[in-house]
Coordinates of C-alpha atoms and ligand atoms in Angstrom, one line a residue:
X1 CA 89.7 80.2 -12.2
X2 CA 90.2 84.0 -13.8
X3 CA 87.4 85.8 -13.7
X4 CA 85.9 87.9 -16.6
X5 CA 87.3 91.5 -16.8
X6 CA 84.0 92.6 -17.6
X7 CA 80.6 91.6 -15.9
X8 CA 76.7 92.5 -16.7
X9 CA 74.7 92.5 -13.6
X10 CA 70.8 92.6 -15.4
X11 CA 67.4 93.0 -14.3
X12 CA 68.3 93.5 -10.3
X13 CA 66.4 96.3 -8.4
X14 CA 69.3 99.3 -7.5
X15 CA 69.1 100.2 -3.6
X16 CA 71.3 103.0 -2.5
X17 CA 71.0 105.2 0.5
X18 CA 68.7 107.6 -2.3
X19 CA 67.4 105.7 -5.0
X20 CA 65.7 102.3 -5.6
X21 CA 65.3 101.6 -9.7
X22 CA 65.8 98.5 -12.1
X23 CA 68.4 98.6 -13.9
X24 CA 71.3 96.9 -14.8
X25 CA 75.1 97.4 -13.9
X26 CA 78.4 97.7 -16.2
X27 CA 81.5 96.7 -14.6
X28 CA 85.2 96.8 -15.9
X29 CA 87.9 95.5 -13.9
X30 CA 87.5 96.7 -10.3
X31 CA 84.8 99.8 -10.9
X32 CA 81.0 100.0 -12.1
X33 CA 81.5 101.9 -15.4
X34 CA 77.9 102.7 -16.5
X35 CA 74.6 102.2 -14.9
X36 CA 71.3 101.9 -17.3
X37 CA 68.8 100.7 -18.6
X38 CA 69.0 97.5 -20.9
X39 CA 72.5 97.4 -20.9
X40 CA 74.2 95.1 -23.9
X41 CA 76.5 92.8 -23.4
X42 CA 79.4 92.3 -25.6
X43 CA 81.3 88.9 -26.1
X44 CA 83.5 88.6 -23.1
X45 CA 81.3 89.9 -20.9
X46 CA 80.1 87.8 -17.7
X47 CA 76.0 87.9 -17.3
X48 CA 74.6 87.7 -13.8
X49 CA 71.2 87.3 -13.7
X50 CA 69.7 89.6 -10.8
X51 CA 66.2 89.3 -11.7
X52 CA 63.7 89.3 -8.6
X53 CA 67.3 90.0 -6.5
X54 CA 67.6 93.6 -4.7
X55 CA 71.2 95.0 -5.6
X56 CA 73.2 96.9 -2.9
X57 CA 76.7 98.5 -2.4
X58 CA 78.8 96.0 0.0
X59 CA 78.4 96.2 2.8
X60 CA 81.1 98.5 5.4
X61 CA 81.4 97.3 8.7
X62 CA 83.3 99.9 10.3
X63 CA 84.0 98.1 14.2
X64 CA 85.2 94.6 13.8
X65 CA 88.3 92.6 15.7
X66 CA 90.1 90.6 13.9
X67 CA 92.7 88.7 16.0
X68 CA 92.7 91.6 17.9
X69 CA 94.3 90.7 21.1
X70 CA 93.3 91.9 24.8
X71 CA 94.9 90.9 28.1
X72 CA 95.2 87.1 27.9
X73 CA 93.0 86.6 25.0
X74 CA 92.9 86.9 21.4
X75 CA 89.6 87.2 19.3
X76 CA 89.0 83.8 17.9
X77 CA 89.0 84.8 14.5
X78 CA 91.8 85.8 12.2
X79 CA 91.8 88.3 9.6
X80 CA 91.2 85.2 7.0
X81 CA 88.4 83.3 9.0
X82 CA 86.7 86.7 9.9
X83 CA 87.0 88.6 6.2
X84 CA 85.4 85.0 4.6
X85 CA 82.7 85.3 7.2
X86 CA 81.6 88.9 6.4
X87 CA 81.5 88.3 3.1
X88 CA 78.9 85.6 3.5
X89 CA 77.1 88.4 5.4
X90 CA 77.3 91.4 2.3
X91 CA 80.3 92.7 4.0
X92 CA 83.3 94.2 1.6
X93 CA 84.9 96.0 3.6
X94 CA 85.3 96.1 7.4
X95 CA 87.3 99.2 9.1
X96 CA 89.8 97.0 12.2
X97 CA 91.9 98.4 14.9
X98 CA 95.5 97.9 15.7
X99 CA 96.7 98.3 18.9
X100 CA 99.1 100.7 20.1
X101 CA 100.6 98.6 22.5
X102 CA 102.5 100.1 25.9
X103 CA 105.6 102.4 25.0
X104 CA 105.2 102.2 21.2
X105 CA 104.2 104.3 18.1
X106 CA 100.2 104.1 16.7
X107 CA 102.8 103.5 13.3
X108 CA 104.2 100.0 15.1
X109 CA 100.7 99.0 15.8
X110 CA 99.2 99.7 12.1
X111 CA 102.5 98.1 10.1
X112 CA 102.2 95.1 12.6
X113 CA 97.9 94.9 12.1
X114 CA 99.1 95.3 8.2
X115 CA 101.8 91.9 8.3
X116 CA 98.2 90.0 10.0
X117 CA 96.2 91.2 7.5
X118 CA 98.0 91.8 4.0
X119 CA 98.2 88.4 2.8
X120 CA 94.8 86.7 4.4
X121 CA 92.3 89.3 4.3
X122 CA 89.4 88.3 1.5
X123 CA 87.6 92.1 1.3
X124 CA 89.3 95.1 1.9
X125 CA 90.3 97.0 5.2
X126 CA 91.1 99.6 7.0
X127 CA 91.8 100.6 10.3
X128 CA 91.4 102.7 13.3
X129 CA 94.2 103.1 15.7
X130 CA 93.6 102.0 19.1
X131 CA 95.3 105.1 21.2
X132 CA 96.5 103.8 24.9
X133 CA 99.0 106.9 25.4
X134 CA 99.5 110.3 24.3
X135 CA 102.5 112.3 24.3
X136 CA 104.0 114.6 21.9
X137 CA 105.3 111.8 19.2
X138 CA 102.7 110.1 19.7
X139 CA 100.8 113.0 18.7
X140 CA 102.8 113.6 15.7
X141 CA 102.3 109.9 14.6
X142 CA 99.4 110.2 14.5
X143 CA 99.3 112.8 12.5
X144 CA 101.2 111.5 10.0
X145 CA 99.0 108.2 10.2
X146 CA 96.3 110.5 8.8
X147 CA 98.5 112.5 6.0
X148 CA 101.0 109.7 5.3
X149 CA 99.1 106.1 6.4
X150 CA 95.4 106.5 5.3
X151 CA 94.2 105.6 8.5
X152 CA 92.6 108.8 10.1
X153 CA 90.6 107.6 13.2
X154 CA 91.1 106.6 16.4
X155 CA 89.8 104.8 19.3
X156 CA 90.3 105.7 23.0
X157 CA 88.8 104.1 25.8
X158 CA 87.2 105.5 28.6
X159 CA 87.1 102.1 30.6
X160 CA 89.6 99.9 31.5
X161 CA 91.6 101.4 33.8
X162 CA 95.2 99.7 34.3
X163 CA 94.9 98.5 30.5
X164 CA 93.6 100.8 27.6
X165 CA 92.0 103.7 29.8
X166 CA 92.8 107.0 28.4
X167 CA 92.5 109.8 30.9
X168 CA 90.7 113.2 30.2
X169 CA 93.3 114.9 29.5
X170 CA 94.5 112.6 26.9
X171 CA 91.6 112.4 25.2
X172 CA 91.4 115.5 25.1
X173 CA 95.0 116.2 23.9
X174 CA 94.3 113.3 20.9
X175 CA 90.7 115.6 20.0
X176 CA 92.6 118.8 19.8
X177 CA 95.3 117.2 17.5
X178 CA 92.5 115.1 14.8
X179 CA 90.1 118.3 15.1
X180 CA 92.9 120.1 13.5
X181 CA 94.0 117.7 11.2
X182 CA 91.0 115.9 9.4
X183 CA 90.8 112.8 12.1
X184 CA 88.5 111.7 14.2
X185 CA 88.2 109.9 17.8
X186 CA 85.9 107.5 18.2
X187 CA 85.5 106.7 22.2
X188 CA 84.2 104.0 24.3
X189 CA 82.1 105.5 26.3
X190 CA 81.9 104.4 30.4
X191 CA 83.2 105.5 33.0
X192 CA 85.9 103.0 33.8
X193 CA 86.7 104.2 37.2
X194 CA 83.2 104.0 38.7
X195 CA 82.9 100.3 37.0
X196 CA 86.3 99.0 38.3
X197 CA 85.4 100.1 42.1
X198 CA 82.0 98.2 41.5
X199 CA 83.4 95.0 39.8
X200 CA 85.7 95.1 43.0
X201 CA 82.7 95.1 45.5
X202 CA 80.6 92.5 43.4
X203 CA 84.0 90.2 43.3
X204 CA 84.3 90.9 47.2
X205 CA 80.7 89.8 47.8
X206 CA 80.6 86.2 46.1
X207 CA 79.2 87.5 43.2
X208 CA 81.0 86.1 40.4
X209 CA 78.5 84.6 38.0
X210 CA 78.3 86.5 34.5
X211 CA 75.4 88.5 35.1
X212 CA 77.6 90.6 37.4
X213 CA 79.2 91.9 34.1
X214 CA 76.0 93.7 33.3
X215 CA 75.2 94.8 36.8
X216 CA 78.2 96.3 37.1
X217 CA 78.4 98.3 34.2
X218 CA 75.5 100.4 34.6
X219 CA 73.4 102.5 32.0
X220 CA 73.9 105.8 33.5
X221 CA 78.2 105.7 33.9
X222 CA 77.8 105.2 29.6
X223 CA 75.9 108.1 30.1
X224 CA 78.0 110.3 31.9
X225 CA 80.7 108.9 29.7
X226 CA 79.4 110.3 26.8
X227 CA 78.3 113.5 28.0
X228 CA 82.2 114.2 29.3
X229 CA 83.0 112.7 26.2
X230 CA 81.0 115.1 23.8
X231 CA 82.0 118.3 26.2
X232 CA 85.9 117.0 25.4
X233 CA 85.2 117.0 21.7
X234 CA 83.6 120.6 22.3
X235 CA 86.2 122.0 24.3
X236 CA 88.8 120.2 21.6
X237 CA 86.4 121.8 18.3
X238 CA 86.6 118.3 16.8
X239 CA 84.0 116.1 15.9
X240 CA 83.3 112.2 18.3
X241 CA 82.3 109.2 17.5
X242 CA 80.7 107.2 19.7
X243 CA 81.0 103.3 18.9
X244 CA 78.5 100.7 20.4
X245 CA 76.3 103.0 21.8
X246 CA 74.0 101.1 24.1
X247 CA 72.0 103.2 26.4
X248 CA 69.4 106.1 26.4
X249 CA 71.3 107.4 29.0
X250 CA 74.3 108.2 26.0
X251 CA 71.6 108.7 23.1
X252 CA 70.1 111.9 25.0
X253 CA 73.6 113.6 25.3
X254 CA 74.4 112.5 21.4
X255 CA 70.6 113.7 20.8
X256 CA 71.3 116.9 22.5
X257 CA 74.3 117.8 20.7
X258 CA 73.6 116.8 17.5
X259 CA 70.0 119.0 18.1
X260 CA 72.9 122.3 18.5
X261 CA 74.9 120.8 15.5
X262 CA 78.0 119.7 17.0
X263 CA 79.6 117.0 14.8
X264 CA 78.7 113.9 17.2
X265 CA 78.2 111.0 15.7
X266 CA 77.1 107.5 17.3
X267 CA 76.7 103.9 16.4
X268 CA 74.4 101.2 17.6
X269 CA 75.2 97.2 17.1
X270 CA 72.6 94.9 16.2
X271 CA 72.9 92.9 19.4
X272 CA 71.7 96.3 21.5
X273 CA 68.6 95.8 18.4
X274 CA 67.5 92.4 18.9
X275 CA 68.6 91.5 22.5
X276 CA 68.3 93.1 26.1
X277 CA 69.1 92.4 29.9
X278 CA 66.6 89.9 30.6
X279 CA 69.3 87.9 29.1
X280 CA 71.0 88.1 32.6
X281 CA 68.3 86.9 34.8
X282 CA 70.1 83.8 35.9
X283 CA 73.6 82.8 37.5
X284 CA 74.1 80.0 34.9
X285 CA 78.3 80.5 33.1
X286 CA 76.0 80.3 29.8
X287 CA 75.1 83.7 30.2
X288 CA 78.5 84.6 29.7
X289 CA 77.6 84.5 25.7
X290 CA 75.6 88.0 26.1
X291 CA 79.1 89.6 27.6
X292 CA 79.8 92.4 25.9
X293 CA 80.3 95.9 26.9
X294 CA 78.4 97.7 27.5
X295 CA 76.3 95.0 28.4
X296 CA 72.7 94.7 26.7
X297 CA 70.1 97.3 27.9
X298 CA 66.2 97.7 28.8
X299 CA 63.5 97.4 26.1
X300 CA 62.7 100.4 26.7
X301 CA 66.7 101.3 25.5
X302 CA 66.3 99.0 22.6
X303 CA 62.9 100.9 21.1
X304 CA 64.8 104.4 21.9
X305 CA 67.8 103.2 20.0
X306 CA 65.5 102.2 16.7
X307 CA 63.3 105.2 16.8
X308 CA 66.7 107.2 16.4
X309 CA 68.2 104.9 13.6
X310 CA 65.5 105.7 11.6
X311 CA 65.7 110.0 12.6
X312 CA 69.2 109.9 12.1
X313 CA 70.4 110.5 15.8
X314 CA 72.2 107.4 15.4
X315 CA 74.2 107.0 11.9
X316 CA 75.4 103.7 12.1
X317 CA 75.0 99.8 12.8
X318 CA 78.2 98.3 13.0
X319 CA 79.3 95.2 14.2
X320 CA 81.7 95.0 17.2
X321 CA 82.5 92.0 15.9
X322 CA 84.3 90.3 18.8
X323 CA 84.3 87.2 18.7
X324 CA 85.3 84.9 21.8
X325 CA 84.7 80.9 21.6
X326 CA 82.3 79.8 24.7
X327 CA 83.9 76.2 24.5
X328 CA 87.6 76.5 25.3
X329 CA 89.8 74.9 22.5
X330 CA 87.2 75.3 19.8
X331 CA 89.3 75.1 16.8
X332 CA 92.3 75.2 18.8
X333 CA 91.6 78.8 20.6
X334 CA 92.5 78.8 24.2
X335 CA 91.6 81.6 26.6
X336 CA 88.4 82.6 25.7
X337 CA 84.8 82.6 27.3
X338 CA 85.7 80.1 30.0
X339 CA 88.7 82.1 31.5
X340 CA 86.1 83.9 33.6
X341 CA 84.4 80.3 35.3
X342 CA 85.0 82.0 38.4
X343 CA 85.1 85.5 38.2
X344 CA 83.1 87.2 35.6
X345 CA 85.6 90.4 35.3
X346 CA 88.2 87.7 33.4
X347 CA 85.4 87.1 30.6
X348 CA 86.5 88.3 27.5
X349 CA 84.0 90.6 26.6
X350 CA 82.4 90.7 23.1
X351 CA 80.6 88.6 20.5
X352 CA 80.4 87.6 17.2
X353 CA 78.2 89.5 14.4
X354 CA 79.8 90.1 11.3
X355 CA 78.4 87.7 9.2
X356 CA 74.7 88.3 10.3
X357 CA 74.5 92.2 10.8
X358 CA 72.6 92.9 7.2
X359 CA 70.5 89.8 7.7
X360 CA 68.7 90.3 11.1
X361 CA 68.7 94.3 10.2
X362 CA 67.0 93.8 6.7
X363 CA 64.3 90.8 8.6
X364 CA 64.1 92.6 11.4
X365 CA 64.5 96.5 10.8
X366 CA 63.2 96.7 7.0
X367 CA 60.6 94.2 7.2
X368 CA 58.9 95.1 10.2
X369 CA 58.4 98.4 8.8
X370 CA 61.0 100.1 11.7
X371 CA 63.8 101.5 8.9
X372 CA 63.2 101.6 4.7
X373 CA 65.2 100.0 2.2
X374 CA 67.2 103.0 1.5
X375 CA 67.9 103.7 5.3
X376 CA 68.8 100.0 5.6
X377 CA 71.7 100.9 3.0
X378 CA 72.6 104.3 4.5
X379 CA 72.9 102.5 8.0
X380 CA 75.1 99.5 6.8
X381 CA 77.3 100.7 3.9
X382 CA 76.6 104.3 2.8
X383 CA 77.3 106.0 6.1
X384 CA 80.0 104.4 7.3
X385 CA 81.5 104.8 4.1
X386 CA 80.8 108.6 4.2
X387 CA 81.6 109.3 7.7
X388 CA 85.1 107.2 7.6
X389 CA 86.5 108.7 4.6
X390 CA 85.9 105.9 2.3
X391 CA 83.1 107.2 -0.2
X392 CA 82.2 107.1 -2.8
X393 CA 85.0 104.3 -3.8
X394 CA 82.8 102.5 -1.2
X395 CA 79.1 102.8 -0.1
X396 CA 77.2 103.1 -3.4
X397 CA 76.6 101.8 -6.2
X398 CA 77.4 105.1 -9.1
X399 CA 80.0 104.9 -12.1
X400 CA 83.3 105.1 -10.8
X401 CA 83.2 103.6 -7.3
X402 CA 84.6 99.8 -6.7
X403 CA 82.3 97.0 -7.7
X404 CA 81.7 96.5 -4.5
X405 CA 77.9 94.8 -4.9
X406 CA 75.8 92.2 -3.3
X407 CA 73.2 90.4 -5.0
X408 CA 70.6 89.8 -2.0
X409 CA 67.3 87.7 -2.4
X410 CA 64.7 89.7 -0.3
X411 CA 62.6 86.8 0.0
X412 CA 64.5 83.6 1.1
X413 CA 63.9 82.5 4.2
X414 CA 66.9 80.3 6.4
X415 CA 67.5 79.0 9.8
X416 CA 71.1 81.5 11.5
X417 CA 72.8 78.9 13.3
X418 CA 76.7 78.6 13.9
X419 CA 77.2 75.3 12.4
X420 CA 76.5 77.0 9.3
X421 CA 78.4 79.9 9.3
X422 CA 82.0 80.6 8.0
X423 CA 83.8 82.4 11.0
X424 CA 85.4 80.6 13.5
X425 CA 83.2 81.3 16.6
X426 CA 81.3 78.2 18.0
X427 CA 78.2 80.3 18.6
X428 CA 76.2 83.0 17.3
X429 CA 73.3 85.2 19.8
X430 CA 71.3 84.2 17.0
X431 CA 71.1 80.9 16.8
X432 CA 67.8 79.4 15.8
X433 CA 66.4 82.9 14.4
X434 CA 64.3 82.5 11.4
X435 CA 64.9 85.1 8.9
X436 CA 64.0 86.1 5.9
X437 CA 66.3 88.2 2.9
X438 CA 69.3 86.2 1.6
X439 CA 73.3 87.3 0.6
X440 CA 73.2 85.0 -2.6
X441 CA 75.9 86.7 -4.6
X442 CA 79.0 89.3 -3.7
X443 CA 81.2 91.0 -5.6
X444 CA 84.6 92.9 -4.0
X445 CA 85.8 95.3 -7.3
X446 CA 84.4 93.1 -10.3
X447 CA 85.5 89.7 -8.5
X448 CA 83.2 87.2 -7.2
X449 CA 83.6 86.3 -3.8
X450 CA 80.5 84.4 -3.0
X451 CA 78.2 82.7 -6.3
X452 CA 74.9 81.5 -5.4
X453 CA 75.7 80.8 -2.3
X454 CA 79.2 79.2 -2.5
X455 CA 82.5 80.5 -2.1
X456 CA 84.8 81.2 -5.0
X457 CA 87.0 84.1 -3.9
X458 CA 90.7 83.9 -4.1
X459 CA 93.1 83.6 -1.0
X460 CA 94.0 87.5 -0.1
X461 CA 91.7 89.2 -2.2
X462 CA 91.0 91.6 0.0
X463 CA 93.3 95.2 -0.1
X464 CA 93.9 97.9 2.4
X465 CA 92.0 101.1 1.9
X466 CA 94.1 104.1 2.6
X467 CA 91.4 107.1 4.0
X468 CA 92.1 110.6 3.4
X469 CA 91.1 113.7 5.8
X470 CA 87.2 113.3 7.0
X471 CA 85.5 115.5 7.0
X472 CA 83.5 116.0 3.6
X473 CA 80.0 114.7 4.0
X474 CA 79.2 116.3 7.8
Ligands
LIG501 O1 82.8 93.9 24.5 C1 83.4 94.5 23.6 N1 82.8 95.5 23.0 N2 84.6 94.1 23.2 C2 85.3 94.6 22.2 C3 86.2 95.7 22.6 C4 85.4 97.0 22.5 O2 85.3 97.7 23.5 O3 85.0 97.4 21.4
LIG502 ZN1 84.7 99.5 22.9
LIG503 ZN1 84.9 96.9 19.7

């Protein structure tokens, strides 16, 4: 079915990252072209009715995996299962990664992320790079991957040693180069050395259960992690990002630095929110579920990381959306949870979220009073948008930028279980949850994805988004 070229949304309440008014939206073709009150309507225009409905900017998830593939095992869903999914969850536009695999270019791994994406992808994308080596091309790749590919971030690990550990030096090589030329790094932050040697000794012992995941990869090596990691990015002069940030051991040192106004910046994921290590109190192979790294934290970590979601120590909740099936052969995807039976290191680690992230942060983090409804945007579209180079074509809802909108009931309650979400996973962490705020409608520029509920998006709606140069909004 085409869809009208131009659409009335009336009577919703506006939430951005600043303002919260009724009024009602204008929208031709892909962008919002006026914003007022009483709006008419002329004959071909499309009414949506957003009375009693809060109306936000889509939502940008800027960590998710999609298909991404590590060691043995690929995320379970695809760039089509995984983009339908968000978009049940308010998400428009996700920011992926594509590998740089051994002995290629970052440009090989973002043209061969494009071919799984182009055609499938129901919101749009973009991506960070995933760095594994640095060397003088790869240097100048990346480069022109900022000036030349629109993708101007990139991810280096400091864990996993053997696979996708990045060494100082290299990190600090990569810094140098992005602080110079409008990119960014975004690290994972534990020290991957420290962790190996005590996987090793847990293995040695008999210890193979999944708990061992988390007791091995303890709070203070994210720490130190992200201390070395924000005295790189000081040494380099360029600003780090800090995905999944888990610990308070990390949030002092990102605390610290953003308290001297060094461009750090951090994010949190809402299973470090909702969830923490008493998870791993038994030796059962279902506890495999909660692992992720870094693993889940203290309560006392999981207040710390609210308190500075709502003071602006922490920018962002993303996703990590990493989703690994716990029953092997769950829609035909082998290798996943179950690998590790008898050795927790071969888990693959991470877990699914994209499709519930602005539901259990708006029940749990604007209703209980812990964030407001504008920081609830700022936290789930507005800043990633801003701090990734996609704003303000994404992350707000003003005249000009993409019709990018989601029509969300604040007061429907449902049941979050994995039967009856859209992704491919077989589980969710939040299975059973009762929550209340609804995505009823969703919009990606002018189209409608999701109606009431139901799907009615097109098959590869979803476009790339080239980024510019960061850099304009820190
Ligand atoms: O456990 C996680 N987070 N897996 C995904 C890969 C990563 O480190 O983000
Ligand atoms: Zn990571
Ligand atoms: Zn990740």
């Amino acid at each position: 079915m085409t869809q009208a070229t131009r659409t009335l949304i009336r009577g919703g309440r506006l939430i951005t990252a600043i303002d919260d008014y009724h009024a009602d939206i204008l929208i031709e073709g892909e962008r919002i072209v006026c914003i007022g009150a009483r709006l008419e309507a002329g004959p071909d225009t499309r009414v949506i009715d957003a009375t009693g409905l809060l109306v936000l900017p889509g939502g940008v998830d800027a960590h998710t995996h999609m298909e991404n593939t590590f060691g043995p095992s690929v995320t379970c869903d695809t760039f089509d299962t995984g983009t339908r999914s968000a978009a049940f969850g308010g998400t428009t536009t996700i920011i992926d990664f594509a590998l740089q695999e051994a002995g290629t270019s970052p440009l090989d791994a973002i043209a061969r992320t494009q071919a799984k994406a182009a055609s499938v992808s129901h919101i749009d994308y973009a991506f960070h790079v995933i760095v594994t080596h640095v060397d003088d091309a790869v240097l100048g790749d990346m480069r022109y991957a900022i000036r030349h590919e629109g993708v101007s971030s990139f991810k280096m690990f400091m864990a996993y040693p053997g696979t996708v550990m990045s060494d100082d030096a290299a990190i600090f090589r990569a810094m140098r180069m992005v602080g110079q030329h409008g990119g960014m790094i975004a690290l994972h932050a534990e020290n991957g050395n420290v962790i190996d040697l005590l996987i090793r000794e847990a293995l040695a012992q008999g210890h193979t259960s999944p708990r061992y995941h988390a007791l091995t990869r303890p709070a203070l090596m994210e720490g130190e992690a992200t201390h070395r990691g924000i005295k790189l990015a000081e040494l380099a002069e360029a600003p780090v990002y800090f995905v999944h940030l888990s610990a308070k051991e990390a949030l002092k040192h990102v605390i610290e630095a953003r308290d001297l106004g060094i461009p750090v910046f951090a994010e949190t994921c809402p299973h470090y929110l909702f969830f923490d290590d008493s998870a791993y109190a038994d030796d059962s192979f279902d506890v495999a579920r909660y692992v992720m790294s870094p693993p889940l934290r203290s309560k006392e970590a999981q207040s710390a990381l609210w308190t500075a979601l709502k003071t602006d120590d922490l920018q962002l909740i993303s996703t990590d959306h990493c989703p690994y099936c716990l029953k092997e052969g769950h829609l035909g995807r082998v290798n996943q949870k179950p690998l590790g039976e008898n050795d927790f290191s071969r888990i693959p680690n991470g877990v699914p979220g994209v499709e519930t992230r602005m539901t259990v942060v708006y029940d749990g983090g604007v209703r209980t009073g812990r964030i407001s409804l504008n920081r609830f945007v700022e936290l789930t579209s507005t800043a990633p948008a801003k701090l990734f180079g996609l704003f303000p074509r994404k992350g707000t809802l003003a005249v000009g930028s993409d019709a990018d909108i989601v029509l969300f009931n604040p007061d429907a309650s449902h049941t979050i279980s994995a039967e009856t979400q859209h992704g491919a996973c077989d589980f969710t962490l939040f299975e059973g949850r009762n929550v209340t705020g609804q995505v009823k409608t969703v919009l990606l520029r002018g189209e409608c994805l999701i109606e009431d509920g139901k799907w009615v998006g097109r098959a590869g709606q979803g476009q790339f988004v080239a980024r510019g140069e960061l850099g304009a909004y820190w």
